[in-house]
Short mmCIF file of C-alpha atoms in Angstrom, two decimals:
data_model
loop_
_atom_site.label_atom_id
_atom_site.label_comp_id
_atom_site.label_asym_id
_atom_site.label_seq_id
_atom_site.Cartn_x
_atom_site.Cartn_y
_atom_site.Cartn_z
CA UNK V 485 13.39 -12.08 73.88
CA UNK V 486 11.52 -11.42 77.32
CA UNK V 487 7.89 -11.53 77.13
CA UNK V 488 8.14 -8.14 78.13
CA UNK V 489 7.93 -7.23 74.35
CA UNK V 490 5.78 -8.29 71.23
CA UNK V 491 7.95 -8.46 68.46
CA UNK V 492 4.60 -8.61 66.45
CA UNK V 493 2.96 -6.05 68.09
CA UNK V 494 6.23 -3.81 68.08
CA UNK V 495 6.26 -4.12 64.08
CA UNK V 496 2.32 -3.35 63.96
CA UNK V 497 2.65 -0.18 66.23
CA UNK V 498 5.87 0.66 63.60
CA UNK V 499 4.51 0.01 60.37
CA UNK V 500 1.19 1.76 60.39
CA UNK V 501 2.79 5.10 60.91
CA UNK V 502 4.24 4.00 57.66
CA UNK V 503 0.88 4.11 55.55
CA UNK V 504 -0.95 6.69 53.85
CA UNK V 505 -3.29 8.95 56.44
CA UNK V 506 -6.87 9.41 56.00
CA UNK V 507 -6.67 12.76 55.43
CA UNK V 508 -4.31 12.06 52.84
CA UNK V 509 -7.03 8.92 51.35
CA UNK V 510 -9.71 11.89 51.24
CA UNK V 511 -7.28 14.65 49.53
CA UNK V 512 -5.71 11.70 47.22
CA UNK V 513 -9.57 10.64 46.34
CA UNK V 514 -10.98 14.28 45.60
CA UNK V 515 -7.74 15.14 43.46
CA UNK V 516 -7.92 12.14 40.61
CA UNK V 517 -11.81 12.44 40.62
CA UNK V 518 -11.34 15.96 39.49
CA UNK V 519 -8.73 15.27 37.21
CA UNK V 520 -11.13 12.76 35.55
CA UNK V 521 -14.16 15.11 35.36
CA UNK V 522 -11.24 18.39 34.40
CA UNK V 523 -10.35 16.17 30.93
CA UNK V 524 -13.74 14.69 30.11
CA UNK V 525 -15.14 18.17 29.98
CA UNK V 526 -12.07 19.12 27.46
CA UNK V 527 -12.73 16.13 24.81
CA UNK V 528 -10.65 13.32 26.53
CA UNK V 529 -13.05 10.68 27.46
CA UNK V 530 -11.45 8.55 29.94
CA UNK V 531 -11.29 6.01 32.85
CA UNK V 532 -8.53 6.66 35.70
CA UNK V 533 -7.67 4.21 38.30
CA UNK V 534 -4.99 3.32 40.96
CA UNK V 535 -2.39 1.29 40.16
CA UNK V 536 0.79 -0.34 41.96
CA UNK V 537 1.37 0.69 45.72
CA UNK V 538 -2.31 2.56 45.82
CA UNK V 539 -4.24 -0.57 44.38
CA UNK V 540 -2.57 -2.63 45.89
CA UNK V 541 -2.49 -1.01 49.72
CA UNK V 542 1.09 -1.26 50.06
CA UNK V 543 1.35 2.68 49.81
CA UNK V 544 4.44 3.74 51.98
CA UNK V 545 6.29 7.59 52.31
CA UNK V 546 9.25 7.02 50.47
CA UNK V 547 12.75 8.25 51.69
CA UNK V 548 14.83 10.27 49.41
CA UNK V 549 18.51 11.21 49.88
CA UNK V 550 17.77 10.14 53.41
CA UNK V 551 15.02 11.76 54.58
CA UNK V 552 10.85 10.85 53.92
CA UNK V 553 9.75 12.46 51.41
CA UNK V 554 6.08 13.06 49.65
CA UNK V 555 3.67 9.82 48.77
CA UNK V 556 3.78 8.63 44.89
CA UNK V 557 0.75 7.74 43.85
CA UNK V 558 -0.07 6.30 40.61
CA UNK V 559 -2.98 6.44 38.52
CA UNK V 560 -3.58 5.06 34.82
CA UNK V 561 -5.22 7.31 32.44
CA UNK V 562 -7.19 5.32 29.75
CA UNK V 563 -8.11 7.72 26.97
CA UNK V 564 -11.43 5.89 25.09
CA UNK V 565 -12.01 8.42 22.27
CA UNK V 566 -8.19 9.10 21.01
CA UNK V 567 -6.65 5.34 20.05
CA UNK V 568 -5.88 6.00 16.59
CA UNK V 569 -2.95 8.66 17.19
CA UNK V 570 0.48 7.69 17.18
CA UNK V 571 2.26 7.74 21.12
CA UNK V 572 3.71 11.28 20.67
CA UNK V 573 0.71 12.72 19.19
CA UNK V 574 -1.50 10.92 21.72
CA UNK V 575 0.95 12.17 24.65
CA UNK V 576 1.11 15.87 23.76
CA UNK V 577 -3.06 16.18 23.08
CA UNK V 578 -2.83 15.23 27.01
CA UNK V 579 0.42 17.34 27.94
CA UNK V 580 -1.69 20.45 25.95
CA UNK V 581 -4.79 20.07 27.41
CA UNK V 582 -3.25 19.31 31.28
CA UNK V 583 -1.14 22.76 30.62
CA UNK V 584 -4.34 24.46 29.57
CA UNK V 585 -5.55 24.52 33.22
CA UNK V 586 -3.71 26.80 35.67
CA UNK V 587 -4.04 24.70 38.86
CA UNK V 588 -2.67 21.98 36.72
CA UNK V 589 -0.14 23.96 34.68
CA UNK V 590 1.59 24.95 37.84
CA UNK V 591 2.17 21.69 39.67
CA UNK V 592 2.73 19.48 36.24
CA UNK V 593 5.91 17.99 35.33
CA UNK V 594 7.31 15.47 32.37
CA UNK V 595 8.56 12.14 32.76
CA UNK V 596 9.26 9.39 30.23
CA UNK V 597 6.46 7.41 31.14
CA UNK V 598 3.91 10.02 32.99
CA UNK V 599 2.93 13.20 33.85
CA UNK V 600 3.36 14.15 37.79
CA UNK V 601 1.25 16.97 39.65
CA UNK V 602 2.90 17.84 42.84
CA UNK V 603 0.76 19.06 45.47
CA UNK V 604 1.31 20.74 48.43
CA UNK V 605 1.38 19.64 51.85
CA UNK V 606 -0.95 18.56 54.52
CA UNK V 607 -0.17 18.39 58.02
CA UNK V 608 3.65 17.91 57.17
CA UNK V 609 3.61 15.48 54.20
CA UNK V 610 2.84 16.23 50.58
CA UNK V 611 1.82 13.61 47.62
CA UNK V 612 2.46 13.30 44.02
CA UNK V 613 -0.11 12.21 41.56
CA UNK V 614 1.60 10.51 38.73
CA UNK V 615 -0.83 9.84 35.42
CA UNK V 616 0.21 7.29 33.05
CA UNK V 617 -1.08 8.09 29.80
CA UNK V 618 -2.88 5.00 27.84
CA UNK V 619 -5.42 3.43 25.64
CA UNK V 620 -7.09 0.52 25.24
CA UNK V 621 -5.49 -2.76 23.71
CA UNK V 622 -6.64 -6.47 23.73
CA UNK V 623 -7.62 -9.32 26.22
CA UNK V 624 -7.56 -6.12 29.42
CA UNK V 625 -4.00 -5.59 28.66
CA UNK V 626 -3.42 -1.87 27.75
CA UNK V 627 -0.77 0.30 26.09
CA UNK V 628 0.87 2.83 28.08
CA UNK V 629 3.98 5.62 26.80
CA UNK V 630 7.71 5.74 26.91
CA UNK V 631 9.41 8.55 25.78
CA UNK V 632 12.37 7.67 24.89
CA UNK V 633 13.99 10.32 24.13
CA UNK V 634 13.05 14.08 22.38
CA UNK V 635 11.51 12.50 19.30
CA UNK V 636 10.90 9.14 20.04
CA UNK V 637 7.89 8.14 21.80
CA UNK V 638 6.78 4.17 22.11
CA UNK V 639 3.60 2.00 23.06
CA UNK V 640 4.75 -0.18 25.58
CA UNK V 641 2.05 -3.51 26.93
CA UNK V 642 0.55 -3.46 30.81
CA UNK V 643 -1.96 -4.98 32.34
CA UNK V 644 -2.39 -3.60 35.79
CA UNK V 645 -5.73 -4.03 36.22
CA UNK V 646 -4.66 -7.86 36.16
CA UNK V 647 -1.84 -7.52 38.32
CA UNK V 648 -4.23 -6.14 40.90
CA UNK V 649 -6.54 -9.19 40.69
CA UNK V 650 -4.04 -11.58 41.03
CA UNK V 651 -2.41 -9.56 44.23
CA UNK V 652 -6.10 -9.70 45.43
CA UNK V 653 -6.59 -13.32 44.69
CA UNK V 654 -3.47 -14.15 46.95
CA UNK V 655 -4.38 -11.39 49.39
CA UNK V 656 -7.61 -12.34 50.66
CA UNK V 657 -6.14 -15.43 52.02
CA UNK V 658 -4.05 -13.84 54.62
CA UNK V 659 -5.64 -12.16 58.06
CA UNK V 660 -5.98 -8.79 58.39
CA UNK V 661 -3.10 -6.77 60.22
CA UNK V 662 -5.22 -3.95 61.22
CA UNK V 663 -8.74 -2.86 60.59
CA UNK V 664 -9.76 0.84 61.12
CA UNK V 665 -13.93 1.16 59.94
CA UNK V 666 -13.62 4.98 59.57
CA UNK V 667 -14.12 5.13 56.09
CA UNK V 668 -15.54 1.09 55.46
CA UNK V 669 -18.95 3.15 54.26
CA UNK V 670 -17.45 6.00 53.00
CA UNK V 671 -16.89 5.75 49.49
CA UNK V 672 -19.27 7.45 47.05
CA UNK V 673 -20.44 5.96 43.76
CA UNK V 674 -18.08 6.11 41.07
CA UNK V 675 -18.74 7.87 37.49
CA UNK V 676 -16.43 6.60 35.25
CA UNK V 677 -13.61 6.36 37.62
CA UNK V 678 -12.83 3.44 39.79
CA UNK V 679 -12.78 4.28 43.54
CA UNK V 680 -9.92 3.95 45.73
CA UNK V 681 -9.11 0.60 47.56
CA UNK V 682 -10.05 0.87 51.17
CA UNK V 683 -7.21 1.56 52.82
CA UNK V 684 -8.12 0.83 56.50
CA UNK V 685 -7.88 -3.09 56.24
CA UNK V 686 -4.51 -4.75 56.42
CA UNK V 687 -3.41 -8.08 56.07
CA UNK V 688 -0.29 -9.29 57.19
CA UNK V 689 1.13 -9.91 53.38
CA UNK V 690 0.61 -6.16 52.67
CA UNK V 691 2.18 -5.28 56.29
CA UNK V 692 5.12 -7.05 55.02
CA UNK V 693 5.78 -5.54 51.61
CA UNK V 694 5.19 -2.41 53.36
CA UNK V 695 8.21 -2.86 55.72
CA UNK V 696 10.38 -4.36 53.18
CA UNK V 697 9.92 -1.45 51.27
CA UNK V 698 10.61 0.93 53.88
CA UNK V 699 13.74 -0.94 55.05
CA UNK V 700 14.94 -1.40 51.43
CA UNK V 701 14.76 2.49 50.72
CA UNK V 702 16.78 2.97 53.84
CA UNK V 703 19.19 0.07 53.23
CA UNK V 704 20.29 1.41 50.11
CA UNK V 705 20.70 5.03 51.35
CA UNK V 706 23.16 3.95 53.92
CA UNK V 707 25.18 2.23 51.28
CA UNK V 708 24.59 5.16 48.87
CA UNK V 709 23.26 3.02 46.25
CA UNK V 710 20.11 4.36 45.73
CA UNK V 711 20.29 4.50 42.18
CA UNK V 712 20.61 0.33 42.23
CA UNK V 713 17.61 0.06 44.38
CA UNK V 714 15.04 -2.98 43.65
CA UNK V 715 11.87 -1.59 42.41
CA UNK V 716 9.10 -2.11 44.38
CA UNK V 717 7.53 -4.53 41.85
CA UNK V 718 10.26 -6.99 42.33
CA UNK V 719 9.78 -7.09 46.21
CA UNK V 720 5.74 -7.18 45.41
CA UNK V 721 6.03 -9.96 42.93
CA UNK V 722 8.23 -11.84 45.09
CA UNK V 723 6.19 -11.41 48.16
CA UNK V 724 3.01 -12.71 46.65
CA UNK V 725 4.53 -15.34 45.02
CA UNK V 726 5.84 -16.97 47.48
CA UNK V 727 2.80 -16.15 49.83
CA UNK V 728 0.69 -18.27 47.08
CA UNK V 729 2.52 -21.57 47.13
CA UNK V 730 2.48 -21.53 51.09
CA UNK V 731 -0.34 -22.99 53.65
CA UNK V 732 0.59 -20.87 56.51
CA UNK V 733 -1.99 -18.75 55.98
CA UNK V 734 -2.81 -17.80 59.23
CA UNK V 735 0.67 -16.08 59.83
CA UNK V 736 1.03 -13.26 61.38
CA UNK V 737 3.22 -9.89 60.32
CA UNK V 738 6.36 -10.84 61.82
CA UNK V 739 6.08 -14.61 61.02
CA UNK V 740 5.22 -14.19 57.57
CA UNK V 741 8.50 -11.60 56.99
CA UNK V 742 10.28 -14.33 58.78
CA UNK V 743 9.19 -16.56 56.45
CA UNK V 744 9.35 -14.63 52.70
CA UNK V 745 13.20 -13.98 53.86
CA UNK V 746 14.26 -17.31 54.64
CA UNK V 747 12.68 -18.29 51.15
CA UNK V 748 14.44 -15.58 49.35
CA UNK V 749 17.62 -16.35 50.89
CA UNK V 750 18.01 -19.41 49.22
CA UNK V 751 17.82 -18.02 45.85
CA UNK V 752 21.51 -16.38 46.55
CA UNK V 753 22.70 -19.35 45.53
CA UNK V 754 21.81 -18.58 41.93
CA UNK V 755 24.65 -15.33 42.57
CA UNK V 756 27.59 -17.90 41.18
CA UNK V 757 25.66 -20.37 39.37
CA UNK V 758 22.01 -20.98 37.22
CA UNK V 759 20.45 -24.01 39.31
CA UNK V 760 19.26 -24.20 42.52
CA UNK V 761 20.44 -27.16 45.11
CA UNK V 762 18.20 -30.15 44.20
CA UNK V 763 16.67 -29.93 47.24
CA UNK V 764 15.11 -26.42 46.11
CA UNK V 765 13.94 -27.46 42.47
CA UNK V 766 10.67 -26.31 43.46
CA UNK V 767 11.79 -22.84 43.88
CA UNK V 768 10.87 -20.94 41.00
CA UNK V 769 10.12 -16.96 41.53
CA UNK V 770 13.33 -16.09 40.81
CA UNK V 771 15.31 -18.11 37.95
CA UNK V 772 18.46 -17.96 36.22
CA UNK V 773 18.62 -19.22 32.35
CA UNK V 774 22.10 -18.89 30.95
CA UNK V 775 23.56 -16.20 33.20
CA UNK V 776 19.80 -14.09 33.12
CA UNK V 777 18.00 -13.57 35.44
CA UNK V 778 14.30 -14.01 35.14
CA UNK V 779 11.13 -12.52 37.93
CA UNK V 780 8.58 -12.92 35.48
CA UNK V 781 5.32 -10.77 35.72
CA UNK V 782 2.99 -12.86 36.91
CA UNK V 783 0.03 -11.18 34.28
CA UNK V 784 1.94 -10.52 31.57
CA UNK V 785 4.95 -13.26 30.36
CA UNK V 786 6.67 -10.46 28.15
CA UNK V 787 7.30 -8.32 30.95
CA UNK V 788 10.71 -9.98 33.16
CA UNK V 789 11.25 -7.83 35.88
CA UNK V 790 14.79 -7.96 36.52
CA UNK V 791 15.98 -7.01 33.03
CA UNK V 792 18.22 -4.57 35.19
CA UNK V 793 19.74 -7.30 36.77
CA UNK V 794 21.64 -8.18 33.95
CA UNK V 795 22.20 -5.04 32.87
CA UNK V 796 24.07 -4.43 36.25
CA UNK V 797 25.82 -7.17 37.80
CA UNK V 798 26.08 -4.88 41.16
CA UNK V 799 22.00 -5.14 41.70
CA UNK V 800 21.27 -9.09 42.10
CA UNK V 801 24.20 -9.07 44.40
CA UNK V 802 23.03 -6.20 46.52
CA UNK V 803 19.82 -7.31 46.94
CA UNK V 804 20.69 -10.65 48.44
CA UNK V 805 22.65 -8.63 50.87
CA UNK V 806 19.98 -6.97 51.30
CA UNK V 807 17.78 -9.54 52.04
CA UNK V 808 20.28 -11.26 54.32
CA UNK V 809 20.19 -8.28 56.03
CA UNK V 810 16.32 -7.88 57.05
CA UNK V 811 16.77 -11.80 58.08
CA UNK V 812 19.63 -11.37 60.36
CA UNK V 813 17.83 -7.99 61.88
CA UNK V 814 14.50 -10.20 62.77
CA UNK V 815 16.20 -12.90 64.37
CA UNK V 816 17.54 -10.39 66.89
CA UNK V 817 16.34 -11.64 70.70
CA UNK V 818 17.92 -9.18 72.76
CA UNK V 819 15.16 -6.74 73.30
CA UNK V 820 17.78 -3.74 73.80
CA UNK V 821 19.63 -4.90 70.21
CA UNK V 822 16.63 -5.62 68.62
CA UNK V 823 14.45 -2.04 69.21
CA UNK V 824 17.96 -0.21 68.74
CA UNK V 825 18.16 -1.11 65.56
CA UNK V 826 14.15 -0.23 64.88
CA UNK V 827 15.05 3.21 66.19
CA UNK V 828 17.14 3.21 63.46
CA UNK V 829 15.29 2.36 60.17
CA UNK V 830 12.17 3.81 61.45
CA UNK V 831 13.05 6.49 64.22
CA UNK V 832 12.34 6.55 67.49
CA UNK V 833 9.49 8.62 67.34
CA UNK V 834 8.04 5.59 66.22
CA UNK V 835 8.68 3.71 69.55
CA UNK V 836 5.65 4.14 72.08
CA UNK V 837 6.90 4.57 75.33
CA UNK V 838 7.34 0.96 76.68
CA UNK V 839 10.07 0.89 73.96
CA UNK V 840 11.86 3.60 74.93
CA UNK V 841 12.01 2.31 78.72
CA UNK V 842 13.12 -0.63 77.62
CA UNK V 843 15.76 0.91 74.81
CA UNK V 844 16.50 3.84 76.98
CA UNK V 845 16.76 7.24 76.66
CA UNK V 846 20.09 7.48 74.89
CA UNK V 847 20.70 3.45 74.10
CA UNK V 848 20.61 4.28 70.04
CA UNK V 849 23.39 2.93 68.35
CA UNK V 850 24.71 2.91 65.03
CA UNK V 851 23.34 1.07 61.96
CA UNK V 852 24.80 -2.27 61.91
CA UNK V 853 28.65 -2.47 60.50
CA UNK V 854 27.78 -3.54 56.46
CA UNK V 855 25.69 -0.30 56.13
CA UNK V 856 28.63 1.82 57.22
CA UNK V 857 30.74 1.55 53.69
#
C-alpha cells in the first residue's frame, strides 16, 4: 500500500463513528441514575452498574437484519433488602414495581434474563437499557435470573464486577487509541450507583474488539446466520486473553487486530481434531477436551463460554471462517481493494474524503465471494 494512505489512521477515522456519542453517554448516565433513585424510593434498595460492552468501553451500534440498529446497554440491578425470596418471587416484586411507573410501564419489556426499557431516539439513534435483576452472593460473585420458561425461574452465578477488573488489569497496558477530554471532569459523585466508565479514552485493545464486533455482526448477516453469531463475550475473552500473554504492548489498532487474528487462526486446527500442533502447546484460550470445546471465563471457572459450540457443530466452524476472513481483509495492500471493501462493512459515509478520491466515486464493489451464499 502507497504511503498515500494510513491503514491505521483509516481504521481510527472508521471505528470511532462506531462508539457511543456523548450525547448518548449523558442521556445513558441520567436514565440508570433515575432508575436507581425511581426503585429506592419504592422499597428496593439497590446498587446498579454497567456491565459488558458499557464497562468495558467496547460499546458499538449493533446491526440487525442488516441495518444499525439502537445501542444495548446493560446494567446489573443488585437488590440489598430482598435476598431471601425465591427467583420468581424476587423477579416479579421488580417486574410490579417497574410497571407501577408510567414512563417505565410504557417502554418495559420481558426477557429471560432482564427487563429492557426502550427509549426513544436522539439525533437518529435510540438505546436500550437492559436491567439484570440480582442479589448478593459470596466472594463478589452475584446471582442473577433465568426464566426458563412460564413457571420456572433459576439463580444463575456472575461475577461481572470481576470480569471488569480483569479487562481493566489487561487494558491499562495498551496505549490509548483516541482521547477526547470533554467529559474527563465531568462525572458527578455517585450515590449508591457506580458512575459510568469514561468513554472518551481508547486504547487500541478496545478499538479492536470494537471492530471485530462490528465486522462479525455484518459477517454473519451476509451469510444469514445471524442466529449462530459468536457472542460478544467470546470475541472479548479471546481478545484480552491473548492481549495478556503478549509484550507488544505498544501496538497500535491495526497491528494489534493483525496480531489477535493470526493467533486465533491457529486454533482452527482444533475444527478436526482436540490438540494443537506441538509447536502451539502454549496456546490455551480456546481448548478442546474430548470433542468440547472449552473458552473458559476468565473470573468465574463454572462459566465455559462456548457451551453453544457443542451444542451446534455449525458455530465453531463459522467462526474460524470468520476469523479467516477479517485476516485475509487486513492483509489487503491495494489501496483501491482494500477501502472498497471498508465501504462495505462500514459504509462509505464513513470514508473522509481522501478515501473517496482514492476509492472513487462509484469504485464500490461487492462483498467478497464467501459472503455471497
Amino acid at each position: 500500500m502507497t504511503n498515500r494512505l494510513n491503514k491505521n489512521e483509516t481504521l481510527e477515522r472508521i471505528v470511532k463513528n462506531m462508539d457511543i456519542t456523548p450525547t448518548m453517554y449523558r442521556n445513558a448516565e441520567d436514565k440508570y441514575k433515575a432508575l436507581a433513585k425511581y426503585l429506592g424510593d419504592n422499597g428496593l434498595e439497590c446498587d446498579i452498574y454497567p456491565q459488558g460492552s458499557f464497562s468495558l468501553g467496547t460499546v458499538i451500534k449493533p446491526l440487525k437484519e442488516g441495518k444499525r440498529k439502537e445501542y444495548d446497554l446493560d446494567f446489573i440491578c443488585v437488590i440489598n433488602n430482598k435476598g431471601d425470596l425465591e427467583a420468581k418471587k424476587f423477579r416479579e416484586k421488580i417486574w410490579e414495581i417497574l410497571n407501577q411507573n408510567e414512563n417505565y410501564s410504557k417502554r418495559i419489556k420481558e426477557y429471560d434474563k432482564c427487563f429492557t426499557l426502550e427509549y426513544s431516539e436522539i439525533n437518529g439513534t435510540g438505546f436500550n437499557i437492559d436491567v439484570l435483576p440480582a442479589k448478593s452472593y459470596i466472594n463478589n460473585f452475584i446471582l442473577l435470573i433465568n426464566k426458563i420458561d412460564k413457571e420456572n425461574v433459576e439463580w444463575f452465578k456472575g461475577n461481572p464486577k470481576g470480569y471488569s477488573e480483569w479487562f481493566k488489569s489487561v487494558n491499562d497496558r495498551y496505549p490509548q487509541a483516541q482521547k477526547i477530554n470533554e467529559f474527563n471532569n465531568s462525572l458527578i459523585a455517585k450515590e449508591s450507583v457506580e458512575e459510568l466508565p469514561d468513554y472518551f479514552d481508547r486504547t487500541s485493545l478496545q478499538r479492536v474488539i470494537q471492530i471485530l464486533k462490528y465486522h462479525r455482526d455484518y459477517f454473519y448477516h451476509m451469510r444469514r446466520k445471524e442466529n449462530k453469531k459468536v457472542i460478544s463475550a467470546i470475541i472479548t475473552t479471546l481478545c484480552t486473553k491473548i492481549a495478556e500473554t503478549t509484550n507488544f504492548t505498544q501496538l497500535n489498532t491495526i497491528d494489534l487486530l493483525t496480531y489477535i487474528t493470526s493467533e486465533l487462526c491457529i486454533y482452527a486446527q482444533l475444527l478436526s481434531r482436540d490438540n494443537l500442533d506441538q509447536r502451539y502447546t502454549n496456546r490455551t484460550v480456546i481448548k478442546k477436551i474430548n470433542c468440547k470445546w472449552e473458552i473458559i471465563n476468565p473470573v468465574n471457572s463454572e462459566d465455559n463460554l462456548a457451551d453453544s459450540w457443542n451444542e451446534d457443530i455449525e458455530k465453531p466452524k463459522l467462526f474460524f471462517e470468520w476469523i479467516e476472513e477479517i485476516r485475509k481483509e487486513f492483509a489487503i495492500t491495494n489501496e483501491k481493494e482494500y477501502l472498497s471493501n471498508f465501504s462495505n462493512i462500514f459504509g462509505k459515509e464513513n470514508l473522509s474524503d481522501e478515501m473517496k478520491s482514492i476509492l472513487g466515486a462509484s469504485q464500490i464493489v461487492e462483498p467478497m465471494k464467501p459472503w455471497r451464499k
